[in-house]
Amino acid sequence: MADEPVCRVTITAPDADWLLEFSGQLVSDRLAAGAHNITPIRAVHRWDDQINDKPEAMLICHTKMSLVDEIVQRVNDQHPYVVPCVIAHVIDAGNPPYLQWIRDETR
């Protein structure tokens, strides 16, 4: 569908190599058109009533909204964290040919 909503999905992980391999799987399986792996980042968060400050990596992938649930499930199945960060942001506007490329390169 030419006007199917597209989005950015952000995923973080403690291991940049794991995240890079995971992003390749998403693209290979056409769950994402492309991915940007960003490392290092710092994660400051509360977990088990403690403040943590740790290095992490971040993945930003471009996909269709209709694929987000499948991506979330795959992350939950494979991710090393108990509660992994997976956040989708709808893309309201952008370069029309790029947005169409996202649609064309995902299933």
PDB file of N, CA and C in Angstrom:
ATOM      1  N   MET A   1       0.848  -1.170   0.000  1.00  0.00           N
ATOM      2  CA  MET A   1       0.000   0.000   0.000  1.00  0.00           C
ATOM      3  C   MET A   1       0.898   1.239   0.000  1.00  0.00           C
ATOM      4  N   ALA A   2       0.671   2.141  -0.919  1.00  0.00           N
ATOM      5  CA  ALA A   2       1.536   3.301  -1.121  1.00  0.00           C
ATOM      6  C   ALA A   2       1.521   4.266   0.049  1.00  0.00           C
ATOM      7  N   ASP A   3       0.451   4.302   0.817  1.00  0.00           N
ATOM      8  CA  ASP A   3       0.404   5.245   1.928  1.00  0.00           C
ATOM      9  C   ASP A   3       0.409   4.554   3.290  1.00  0.00           C
ATOM     10  N   GLU A   4       0.844   3.291   3.336  1.00  0.00           N
ATOM     11  CA  GLU A   4       0.924   2.591   4.620  1.00  0.00           C
ATOM     12  C   GLU A   4       1.874   3.331   5.546  1.00  0.00           C
ATOM     13  N   PRO A   5       1.494   3.546   6.808  1.00  0.00           N
ATOM     14  CA  PRO A   5       2.351   4.278   7.745  1.00  0.00           C
ATOM     15  C   PRO A   5       3.701   3.588   7.943  1.00  0.00           C
ATOM     16  N   VAL A   6       4.736   4.400   8.007  1.00  0.00           N
ATOM     17  CA  VAL A   6       6.076   3.905   8.282  1.00  0.00           C
ATOM     18  C   VAL A   6       6.551   4.501   9.603  1.00  0.00           C
ATOM     19  N   CYS A   7       7.608   3.900  10.155  1.00  0.00           N
ATOM     20  CA  CYS A   7       8.086   4.355  11.461  1.00  0.00           C
ATOM     21  C   CYS A   7       9.571   4.066  11.624  1.00  0.00           C
ATOM     22  N   ARG A   8      10.098   4.651  12.682  1.00  0.00           N
ATOM     23  CA  ARG A   8      11.440   4.335  13.170  1.00  0.00           C
ATOM     24  C   ARG A   8      11.265   3.490  14.410  1.00  0.00           C
ATOM     25  N   VAL A   9      12.001   2.417  14.501  1.00  0.00           N
ATOM     26  CA  VAL A   9      11.974   1.586  15.703  1.00  0.00           C
ATOM     27  C   VAL A   9      13.351   1.667  16.347  1.00  0.00           C
ATOM     28  N   THR A  10      13.370   2.083  17.602  1.00  0.00           N
ATOM     29  CA  THR A  10      14.607   2.193  18.369  1.00  0.00           C
ATOM     30  C   THR A  10      14.710   0.995  19.304  1.00  0.00           C
ATOM     31  N   ILE A  11      15.874   0.352  19.265  1.00  0.00           N
ATOM     32  CA  ILE A  11      16.152  -0.800  20.125  1.00  0.00           C
ATOM     33  C   ILE A  11      17.526  -0.564  20.741  1.00  0.00           C
ATOM     34  N   THR A  12      17.655  -0.787  22.040  1.00  0.00           N
ATOM     35  CA  THR A  12      18.962  -0.684  22.677  1.00  0.00           C
ATOM     36  C   THR A  12      19.378  -2.047  23.205  1.00  0.00           C
ATOM     37  N   ALA A  13      20.689  -2.216  23.384  1.00  0.00           N
ATOM     38  CA  ALA A  13      21.223  -3.485  23.891  1.00  0.00           C
ATOM     39  C   ALA A  13      22.584  -3.243  24.529  1.00  0.00           C
ATOM     40  N   PRO A  14      23.002  -4.132  25.421  1.00  0.00           N
ATOM     41  CA  PRO A  14      24.295  -3.950  26.075  1.00  0.00           C
ATOM     42  C   PRO A  14      25.477  -4.337  25.195  1.00  0.00           C
ATOM     43  N   ASP A  15      25.232  -5.052  24.121  1.00  0.00           N
ATOM     44  CA  ASP A  15      26.299  -5.593  23.282  1.00  0.00           C
ATOM     45  C   ASP A  15      26.133  -5.103  21.844  1.00  0.00           C
ATOM     46  N   ALA A  16      27.050  -4.259  21.387  1.00  0.00           N
ATOM     47  CA  ALA A  16      26.969  -3.687  20.041  1.00  0.00           C
ATOM     48  C   ALA A  16      27.036  -4.764  18.960  1.00  0.00           C
ATOM     49  N   ASP A  17      27.837  -5.799  19.172  1.00  0.00           N
ATOM     50  CA  ASP A  17      27.949  -6.863  18.175  1.00  0.00           C
ATOM     51  C   ASP A  17      26.640  -7.646  18.052  1.00  0.00           C
ATOM     52  N   TRP A  18      26.007  -7.920  19.196  1.00  0.00           N
ATOM     53  CA  TRP A  18      24.715  -8.604  19.160  1.00  0.00           C
ATOM     54  C   TRP A  18      23.698  -7.759  18.395  1.00  0.00           C
ATOM     55  N   LEU A  19      23.683  -6.462  18.663  1.00  0.00           N
ATOM     56  CA  LEU A  19      22.723  -5.574  18.020  1.00  0.00           C
ATOM     57  C   LEU A  19      22.985  -5.471  16.522  1.00  0.00           C
ATOM     58  N   LEU A  20      24.240  -5.440  16.112  1.00  0.00           N
ATOM     59  CA  LEU A  20      24.581  -5.399  14.688  1.00  0.00           C
ATOM     60  C   LEU A  20      24.088  -6.662  13.980  1.00  0.00           C
ATOM     61  N   GLU A  21      24.319  -7.817  14.591  1.00  0.00           N
ATOM     62  CA  GLU A  21      23.830  -9.073  14.004  1.00  0.00           C
ATOM     63  C   GLU A  21      22.305  -9.085  13.948  1.00  0.00           C
ATOM     64  N   PHE A  22      21.667  -8.622  14.995  1.00  0.00           N
ATOM     65  CA  PHE A  22      20.212  -8.579  15.039  1.00  0.00           C
ATOM     66  C   PHE A  22      19.657  -7.667  13.946  1.00  0.00           C
ATOM     67  N   SER A  23      20.296  -6.526  13.732  1.00  0.00           N
ATOM     68  CA  SER A  23      19.824  -5.612  12.680  1.00  0.00           C
ATOM     69  C   SER A  23      19.941  -6.267  11.308  1.00  0.00           C
ATOM     70  N   GLY A  24      20.994  -7.030  11.091  1.00  0.00           N
ATOM     71  CA  GLY A  24      21.140  -7.753   9.824  1.00  0.00           C
ATOM     72  C   GLY A  24      20.025  -8.765   9.620  1.00  0.00           C
ATOM     73  N   GLN A  25      19.602  -9.422  10.697  1.00  0.00           N
ATOM     74  CA  GLN A  25      18.492 -10.367  10.606  1.00  0.00           C
ATOM     75  C   GLN A  25      17.198  -9.657  10.221  1.00  0.00           C
ATOM     76  N   LEU A  26      16.958  -8.488  10.836  1.00  0.00           N
ATOM     77  CA  LEU A  26      15.733  -7.737  10.524  1.00  0.00           C
ATOM     78  C   LEU A  26      15.690  -7.337   9.057  1.00  0.00           C
ATOM     79  N   VAL A  27      16.829  -6.871   8.542  1.00  0.00           N
ATOM     80  CA  VAL A  27      16.875  -6.463   7.138  1.00  0.00           C
ATOM     81  C   VAL A  27      16.771  -7.681   6.231  1.00  0.00           C
ATOM     82  N   SER A  28      17.482  -8.743   6.558  1.00  0.00           N
ATOM     83  CA  SER A  28      17.445  -9.962   5.746  1.00  0.00           C
ATOM     84  C   SER A  28      16.036 -10.543   5.671  1.00  0.00           C
ATOM     85  N   ASP A  29      15.321 -10.494   6.783  1.00  0.00           N
ATOM     86  CA  ASP A  29      13.965 -11.036   6.836  1.00  0.00           C
ATOM     87  C   ASP A  29      12.900 -10.033   6.397  1.00  0.00           C
ATOM     88  N   ARG A  30      13.340  -8.883   5.905  1.00  0.00           N
ATOM     89  CA  ARG A  30      12.462  -7.825   5.383  1.00  0.00           C
ATOM     90  C   ARG A  30      11.507  -7.264   6.430  1.00  0.00           C
ATOM     91  N   LEU A  31      11.919  -7.349   7.692  1.00  0.00           N
ATOM     92  CA  LEU A  31      11.171  -6.679   8.753  1.00  0.00           C
ATOM     93  C   LEU A  31      11.584  -5.218   8.862  1.00  0.00           C
ATOM     94  N   ALA A  32      12.740  -4.880   8.336  1.00  0.00           N
ATOM     95  CA  ALA A  32      13.217  -3.502   8.292  1.00  0.00           C
ATOM     96  C   ALA A  32      13.868  -3.262   6.937  1.00  0.00           C
ATOM     97  N   ALA A  33      13.682  -2.057   6.415  1.00  0.00           N
ATOM     98  CA  ALA A  33      14.317  -1.709   5.144  1.00  0.00           C
ATOM     99  C   ALA A  33      15.794  -1.417   5.343  1.00  0.00           C
ATOM    100  N   GLY A  34      16.122  -0.834   6.476  1.00  0.00           N
ATOM    101  CA  GLY A  34      17.503  -0.487   6.775  1.00  0.00           C
ATOM    102  C   GLY A  34      17.636  -0.192   8.253  1.00  0.00           C
ATOM    103  N   ALA A  35      18.878  -0.093   8.712  1.00  0.00           N
ATOM    104  CA  ALA A  35      19.126   0.134  10.130  1.00  0.00           C
ATOM    105  C   ALA A  35      20.377   0.967  10.325  1.00  0.00           C
ATOM    106  N   HIS A  36      20.346   1.787  11.347  1.00  0.00           N
ATOM    107  CA  HIS A  36      21.510   2.560  11.771  1.00  0.00           C
ATOM    108  C   HIS A  36      21.921   2.044  13.149  1.00  0.00           C
ATOM    109  N   ASN A  37      23.144   1.580  13.253  1.00  0.00           N
ATOM    110  CA  ASN A  37      23.684   1.113  14.525  1.00  0.00           C
ATOM    111  C   ASN A  37      24.547   2.223  15.103  1.00  0.00           C
ATOM    112  N   ILE A  38      24.216   2.639  16.315  1.00  0.00           N
ATOM    113  CA  ILE A  38      24.893   3.753  16.966  1.00  0.00           C
ATOM    114  C   ILE A  38      25.543   3.226  18.240  1.00  0.00           C
ATOM    115  N   THR A  39      26.834   3.457  18.341  1.00  0.00           N
ATOM    116  CA  THR A  39      27.568   3.004  19.512  1.00  0.00           C
ATOM    117  C   THR A  39      28.784   3.893  19.712  1.00  0.00           C
ATOM    118  N   PRO A  40      29.220   4.124  20.888  1.00  0.00           N
ATOM    119  CA  PRO A  40      28.551   3.765  22.138  1.00  0.00           C
ATOM    120  C   PRO A  40      27.545   4.850  22.543  1.00  0.00           C
ATOM    121  N   ILE A  41      26.602   4.442  23.362  1.00  0.00           N
ATOM    122  CA  ILE A  41      25.719   5.378  24.038  1.00  0.00           C
ATOM    123  C   ILE A  41      25.792   5.061  25.520  1.00  0.00           C
ATOM    124  N   ARG A  42      25.261   5.927  26.353  1.00  0.00           N
ATOM    125  CA  ARG A  42      25.205   5.674  27.792  1.00  0.00           C
ATOM    126  C   ARG A  42      23.754   5.517  28.188  1.00  0.00           C
ATOM    127  N   ALA A  43      23.464   4.540  28.978  1.00  0.00           N
ATOM    128  CA  ALA A  43      22.117   4.314  29.491  1.00  0.00           C
ATOM    129  C   ALA A  43      22.121   4.571  30.997  1.00  0.00           C
ATOM    130  N   VAL A  44      21.318   5.511  31.420  1.00  0.00           N
ATOM    131  CA  VAL A  44      21.126   5.785  32.838  1.00  0.00           C
ATOM    132  C   VAL A  44      19.675   5.452  33.130  1.00  0.00           C
ATOM    133  N   HIS A  45      19.472   4.496  34.022  1.00  0.00           N
ATOM    134  CA  HIS A  45      18.113   4.048  34.303  1.00  0.00           C
ATOM    135  C   HIS A  45      18.024   3.402  35.685  1.00  0.00           C
ATOM    136  N   ARG A  46      16.810   3.286  36.169  1.00  0.00           N
ATOM    137  CA  ARG A  46      16.565   2.604  37.435  1.00  0.00           C
ATOM    138  C   ARG A  46      16.127   1.175  37.116  1.00  0.00           C
ATOM    139  N   TRP A  47      16.775   0.203  37.772  1.00  0.00           N
ATOM    140  CA  TRP A  47      16.401  -1.208  37.632  1.00  0.00           C
ATOM    141  C   TRP A  47      16.672  -1.885  38.963  1.00  0.00           C
ATOM    142  N   ASP A  48      15.719  -2.653  39.454  1.00  0.00           N
ATOM    143  CA  ASP A  48      15.828  -3.316  40.756  1.00  0.00           C
ATOM    144  C   ASP A  48      16.191  -2.322  41.854  1.00  0.00           C
ATOM    145  N   ASP A  49      15.550  -1.168  41.791  1.00  0.00           N
ATOM    146  CA  ASP A  49      15.699  -0.104  42.792  1.00  0.00           C
ATOM    147  C   ASP A  49      17.123   0.441  42.893  1.00  0.00           C
ATOM    148  N   GLN A  50      17.880   0.321  41.802  1.00  0.00           N
ATOM    149  CA  GLN A  50      19.229   0.889  41.756  1.00  0.00           C
ATOM    150  C   GLN A  50      19.354   1.745  40.501  1.00  0.00           C
ATOM    151  N   ILE A  51      20.128   2.802  40.602  1.00  0.00           N
ATOM    152  CA  ILE A  51      20.435   3.629  39.433  1.00  0.00           C
ATOM    153  C   ILE A  51      21.632   3.014  38.726  1.00  0.00           C
ATOM    154  N   ASN A  52      21.463   2.729  37.438  1.00  0.00           N
ATOM    155  CA  ASN A  52      22.522   2.147  36.619  1.00  0.00           C
ATOM    156  C   ASN A  52      22.997   3.169  35.593  1.00  0.00           C
ATOM    157  N   ASP A  53      24.272   3.150  35.311  1.00  0.00           N
ATOM    158  CA  ASP A  53      24.891   3.995  34.288  1.00  0.00           C
ATOM    159  C   ASP A  53      25.848   3.079  33.529  1.00  0.00           C
ATOM    160  N   LYS A  54      25.390   2.645  32.333  1.00  0.00           N
ATOM    161  CA  LYS A  54      26.139   1.620  31.609  1.00  0.00           C
ATOM    162  C   LYS A  54      26.262   1.975  30.131  1.00  0.00           C
ATOM    163  N   PRO A  55      27.328   1.501  29.489  1.00  0.00           N
ATOM    164  CA  PRO A  55      27.415   1.660  28.030  1.00  0.00           C
ATOM    165  C   PRO A  55      26.446   0.708  27.336  1.00  0.00           C
ATOM    166  N   GLU A  56      25.873   1.165  26.252  1.00  0.00           N
ATOM    167  CA  GLU A  56      24.989   0.360  25.426  1.00  0.00           C
ATOM    168  C   GLU A  56      25.204   0.736  23.975  1.00  0.00           C
ATOM    169  N   ALA A  57      24.465   0.072  23.106  1.00  0.00           N
ATOM    170  CA  ALA A  57      24.401   0.411  21.690  1.00  0.00           C
ATOM    171  C   ALA A  57      22.935   0.646  21.345  1.00  0.00           C
ATOM    172  N   MET A  58      22.712   1.392  20.262  1.00  0.00           N
ATOM    173  CA  MET A  58      21.349   1.698  19.839  1.00  0.00           C
ATOM    174  C   MET A  58      21.188   1.375  18.368  1.00  0.00           C
ATOM    175  N   LEU A  59      20.042   0.810  18.059  1.00  0.00           N
ATOM    176  CA  LEU A  59      19.655   0.503  16.692  1.00  0.00           C
ATOM    177  C   LEU A  59      18.433   1.339  16.360  1.00  0.00           C
ATOM    178  N   ILE A  60      18.459   1.992  15.217  1.00  0.00           N
ATOM    179  CA  ILE A  60      17.284   2.676  14.703  1.00  0.00           C
ATOM    180  C   ILE A  60      17.005   2.067  13.342  1.00  0.00           C
ATOM    181  N   CYS A  61      15.857   1.411  13.219  1.00  0.00           N
ATOM    182  CA  CYS A  61      15.519   0.810  11.940  1.00  0.00           C
ATOM    183  C   CYS A  61      14.255   1.433  11.382  1.00  0.00           C
ATOM    184  N   HIS A  62      14.126   1.383  10.075  1.00  0.00           N
ATOM    185  CA  HIS A  62      12.985   1.951   9.362  1.00  0.00           C
ATOM    186  C   HIS A  62      12.130   0.822   8.822  1.00  0.00           C
ATOM    187  N   THR A  63      10.831   0.891   9.125  1.00  0.00           N
ATOM    188  CA  THR A  63       9.932  -0.193   8.778  1.00  0.00           C
ATOM    189  C   THR A  63       8.508   0.325   8.649  1.00  0.00           C
ATOM    190  N   LYS A  64       7.587  -0.583   8.418  1.00  0.00           N
ATOM    191  CA  LYS A  64       6.164  -0.252   8.380  1.00  0.00           C
ATOM    192  C   LYS A  64       5.564  -0.490   9.768  1.00  0.00           C
ATOM    193  N   MET A  65       4.583   0.310  10.117  1.00  0.00           N
ATOM    194  CA  MET A  65       3.914   0.142  11.408  1.00  0.00           C
ATOM    195  C   MET A  65       3.335  -1.259  11.557  1.00  0.00           C
ATOM    196  N   SER A  66       2.887  -1.835  10.468  1.00  0.00           N
ATOM    197  CA  SER A  66       2.276  -3.163  10.533  1.00  0.00           C
ATOM    198  C   SER A  66       3.267  -4.257  10.948  1.00  0.00           C
ATOM    199  N   LEU A  67       4.566  -3.960  10.922  1.00  0.00           N
ATOM    200  CA  LEU A  67       5.584  -4.954  11.283  1.00  0.00           C
ATOM    201  C   LEU A  67       6.125  -4.779  12.699  1.00  0.00           C
ATOM    202  N   VAL A  68       5.716  -3.726  13.381  1.00  0.00           N
ATOM    203  CA  VAL A  68       6.272  -3.427  14.708  1.00  0.00           C
ATOM    204  C   VAL A  68       6.013  -4.562  15.701  1.00  0.00           C
ATOM    205  N   ASP A  69       4.811  -5.092  15.735  1.00  0.00           N
ATOM    206  CA  ASP A  69       4.523  -6.165  16.698  1.00  0.00           C
ATOM    207  C   ASP A  69       5.433  -7.371  16.488  1.00  0.00           C
ATOM    208  N   GLU A  70       5.715  -7.702  15.235  1.00  0.00           N
ATOM    209  CA  GLU A  70       6.608  -8.831  14.961  1.00  0.00           C
ATOM    210  C   GLU A  70       8.041  -8.527  15.389  1.00  0.00           C
ATOM    211  N   ILE A  71       8.467  -7.299  15.192  1.00  0.00           N
ATOM    212  CA  ILE A  71       9.807  -6.895  15.639  1.00  0.00           C
ATOM    213  C   ILE A  71       9.889  -6.965  17.161  1.00  0.00           C
ATOM    214  N   VAL A  72       8.877  -6.447  17.850  1.00  0.00           N
ATOM    215  CA  VAL A  72       8.856  -6.490  19.315  1.00  0.00           C
ATOM    216  C   VAL A  72       8.927  -7.939  19.801  1.00  0.00           C
ATOM    217  N   GLN A  73       8.170  -8.810  19.188  1.00  0.00           N
ATOM    218  CA  GLN A  73       8.188 -10.218  19.595  1.00  0.00           C
ATOM    219  C   GLN A  73       9.570 -10.838  19.386  1.00  0.00           C
ATOM    220  N   ARG A  74      10.173 -10.531  18.253  1.00  0.00           N
ATOM    221  CA  ARG A  74      11.507 -11.078  17.979  1.00  0.00           C
ATOM    222  C   ARG A  74      12.523 -10.551  18.990  1.00  0.00           C
ATOM    223  N   VAL A  75      12.448  -9.265  19.303  1.00  0.00           N
ATOM    224  CA  VAL A  75      13.346  -8.709  20.315  1.00  0.00           C
ATOM    225  C   VAL A  75      13.123  -9.422  21.641  1.00  0.00           C
ATOM    226  N   ASN A  76      11.881  -9.545  22.074  1.00  0.00           N
ATOM    227  CA  ASN A  76      11.591 -10.195  23.352  1.00  0.00           C
ATOM    228  C   ASN A  76      12.080 -11.642  23.390  1.00  0.00           C
ATOM    229  N   ASP A  77      12.057 -12.321  22.256  1.00  0.00           N
ATOM    230  CA  ASP A  77      12.514 -13.715  22.192  1.00  0.00           C
ATOM    231  C   ASP A  77      14.036 -13.844  22.246  1.00  0.00           C
ATOM    232  N   GLN A  78      14.766 -12.855  21.703  1.00  0.00           N
ATOM    233  CA  GLN A  78      16.212 -13.013  21.514  1.00  0.00           C
ATOM    234  C   GLN A  78      17.080 -12.091  22.372  1.00  0.00           C
ATOM    235  N   HIS A  79      16.526 -11.044  22.907  1.00  0.00           N
ATOM    236  CA  HIS A  79      17.307 -10.005  23.581  1.00  0.00           C
ATOM    237  C   HIS A  79      17.863 -10.487  24.917  1.00  0.00           C
ATOM    238  N   PRO A  80      19.063 -10.040  25.292  1.00  0.00           N
ATOM    239  CA  PRO A  80      19.632 -10.452  26.570  1.00  0.00           C
ATOM    240  C   PRO A  80      18.972  -9.811  27.795  1.00  0.00           C
ATOM    241  N   TYR A  81      18.253  -8.694  27.624  1.00  0.00           N
ATOM    242  CA  TYR A  81      17.584  -8.053  28.764  1.00  0.00           C
ATOM    243  C   TYR A  81      16.229  -8.702  29.040  1.00  0.00           C
ATOM    244  N   VAL A  82      15.800  -8.645  30.276  1.00  0.00           N
ATOM    245  CA  VAL A  82      14.482  -9.130  30.667  1.00  0.00           C
ATOM    246  C   VAL A  82      13.394  -8.235  30.065  1.00  0.00           C
ATOM    247  N   VAL A  83      13.633  -6.924  30.094  1.00  0.00           N
ATOM    248  CA  VAL A  83      12.677  -5.949  29.556  1.00  0.00           C
ATOM    249  C   VAL A  83      13.431  -5.041  28.577  1.00  0.00           C
ATOM    250  N   PRO A  84      13.574  -5.467  27.326  1.00  0.00           N
ATOM    251  CA  PRO A  84      14.324  -4.659  26.359  1.00  0.00           C
ATOM    252  C   PRO A  84      13.561  -3.406  25.925  1.00  0.00           C
ATOM    253  N   CYS A  85      14.326  -2.389  25.598  1.00  0.00           N
ATOM    254  CA  CYS A  85      13.762  -1.146  25.071  1.00  0.00           C
ATOM    255  C   CYS A  85      13.472  -1.327  23.582  1.00  0.00           C
ATOM    256  N   VAL A  86      12.204  -1.210  23.225  1.00  0.00           N
ATOM    257  CA  VAL A  86      11.778  -1.214  21.829  1.00  0.00           C
ATOM    258  C   VAL A  86      10.690  -0.143  21.732  1.00  0.00           C
ATOM    259  N   ILE A  87      10.967   0.914  20.979  1.00  0.00           N
ATOM    260  CA  ILE A  87      10.033   2.028  20.878  1.00  0.00           C
ATOM    261  C   ILE A  87       9.849   2.380  19.409  1.00  0.00           C
ATOM    262  N   ALA A  88       8.595   2.489  18.985  1.00  0.00           N
ATOM    263  CA  ALA A  88       8.289   2.876  17.602  1.00  0.00           C
ATOM    264  C   ALA A  88       7.789   4.311  17.565  1.00  0.00           C
ATOM    265  N   HIS A  89       8.288   5.058  16.588  1.00  0.00           N
ATOM    266  CA  HIS A  89       7.885   6.446  16.370  1.00  0.00           C
ATOM    267  C   HIS A  89       7.372   6.559  14.942  1.00  0.00           C
ATOM    268  N   VAL A  90       6.127   6.952  14.790  1.00  0.00           N
ATOM    269  CA  VAL A  90       5.562   7.125  13.455  1.00  0.00           C
ATOM    270  C   VAL A  90       6.306   8.252  12.738  1.00  0.00           C
ATOM    271  N   ILE A  91       6.589   8.043  11.465  1.00  0.00           N
ATOM    272  CA  ILE A  91       7.192   9.081  10.625  1.00  0.00           C
ATOM    273  C   ILE A  91       6.043   9.794   9.925  1.00  0.00           C
ATOM    274  N   ASP A  92       5.794  11.034  10.329  1.00  0.00           N
ATOM    275  CA  ASP A  92       4.687  11.816   9.766  1.00  0.00           C
ATOM    276  C   ASP A  92       5.022  12.440   8.423  1.00  0.00           C
ATOM    277  N   ALA A  93       6.292  12.724   8.197  1.00  0.00           N
ATOM    278  CA  ALA A  93       6.700  13.384   6.958  1.00  0.00           C
ATOM    279  C   ALA A  93       8.147  13.042   6.672  1.00  0.00           C
ATOM    280  N   GLY A  94       8.524  13.215   5.426  1.00  0.00           N
ATOM    281  CA  GLY A  94       9.899  12.942   5.027  1.00  0.00           C
ATOM    282  C   GLY A  94      10.009  12.959   3.519  1.00  0.00           C
ATOM    283  N   ASN A  95      11.133  12.501   3.033  1.00  0.00           N
ATOM    284  CA  ASN A  95      11.380  12.437   1.601  1.00  0.00           C
ATOM    285  C   ASN A  95      10.478  11.341   1.009  1.00  0.00           C
ATOM    286  N   PRO A  96       9.479  11.698   0.196  1.00  0.00           N
ATOM    287  CA  PRO A  96       8.544  10.689  -0.306  1.00  0.00           C
ATOM    288  C   PRO A  96       9.200   9.482  -0.966  1.00  0.00           C
ATOM    289  N   PRO A  97      10.237   9.652  -1.799  1.00  0.00           N
ATOM    290  CA  PRO A  97      10.857   8.449  -2.373  1.00  0.00           C
ATOM    291  C   PRO A  97      11.508   7.546  -1.310  1.00  0.00           C
ATOM    292  N   TYR A  98      12.074   8.139  -0.256  1.00  0.00           N
ATOM    293  CA  TYR A  98      12.672   7.338   0.807  1.00  0.00           C
ATOM    294  C   TYR A  98      11.599   6.580   1.576  1.00  0.00           C
ATOM    295  N   LEU A  99      10.505   7.255   1.892  1.00  0.00           N
ATOM    296  CA  LEU A  99       9.419   6.596   2.609  1.00  0.00           C
ATOM    297  C   LEU A  99       8.832   5.457   1.780  1.00  0.00           C
ATOM    298  N   GLN A 100       8.765   5.643   0.472  1.00  0.00           N
ATOM    299  CA  GLN A 100       8.276   4.568  -0.395  1.00  0.00           C
ATOM    300  C   GLN A 100       9.272   3.421  -0.441  1.00  0.00           C
ATOM    301  N   TRP A 101      10.559   3.741  -0.424  1.00  0.00           N
ATOM    302  CA  TRP A 101      11.591   2.704  -0.393  1.00  0.00           C
ATOM    303  C   TRP A 101      11.417   1.825   0.845  1.00  0.00           C
ATOM    304  N   ILE A 102      11.115   2.434   1.996  1.00  0.00           N
ATOM    305  CA  ILE A 102      10.868   1.656   3.216  1.00  0.00           C
ATOM    306  C   ILE A 102       9.727   0.674   2.970  1.00  0.00           C
ATOM    307  N   ARG A 103       8.654   1.153   2.383  1.00  0.00           N
ATOM    308  CA  ARG A 103       7.499   0.284   2.100  1.00  0.00           C
ATOM    309  C   ARG A 103       7.858  -0.843   1.127  1.00  0.00           C
ATOM    310  N   ASP A 104       8.627  -0.482   0.105  1.00  0.00           N
ATOM    311  CA  ASP A 104       8.976  -1.456  -0.941  1.00  0.00           C
ATOM    312  C   ASP A 104       9.933  -2.541  -0.422  1.00  0.00           C
ATOM    313  N   GLU A 105      10.802  -2.195   0.522  1.00  0.00           N
ATOM    314  CA  GLU A 105      11.838  -3.126   0.962  1.00  0.00           C
ATOM    315  C   GLU A 105      11.437  -3.955   2.173  1.00  0.00           C
ATOM    316  N   THR A 106      10.219  -3.751   2.664  1.00  0.00           N
ATOM    317  CA  THR A 106       9.728  -4.555   3.787  1.00  0.00           C
ATOM    318  C   THR A 106       8.536  -5.370   3.314  1.00  0.00           C
ATOM    319  N   ARG A 107       8.269  -6.444   4.045  1.00  0.00           N
ATOM    320  CA  ARG A 107       7.163  -7.301   3.612  1.00  0.00           C
ATOM    321  C   ARG A 107       5.824  -6.824   4.124  1.00  0.00           C
TER     322      ARG A 107
END
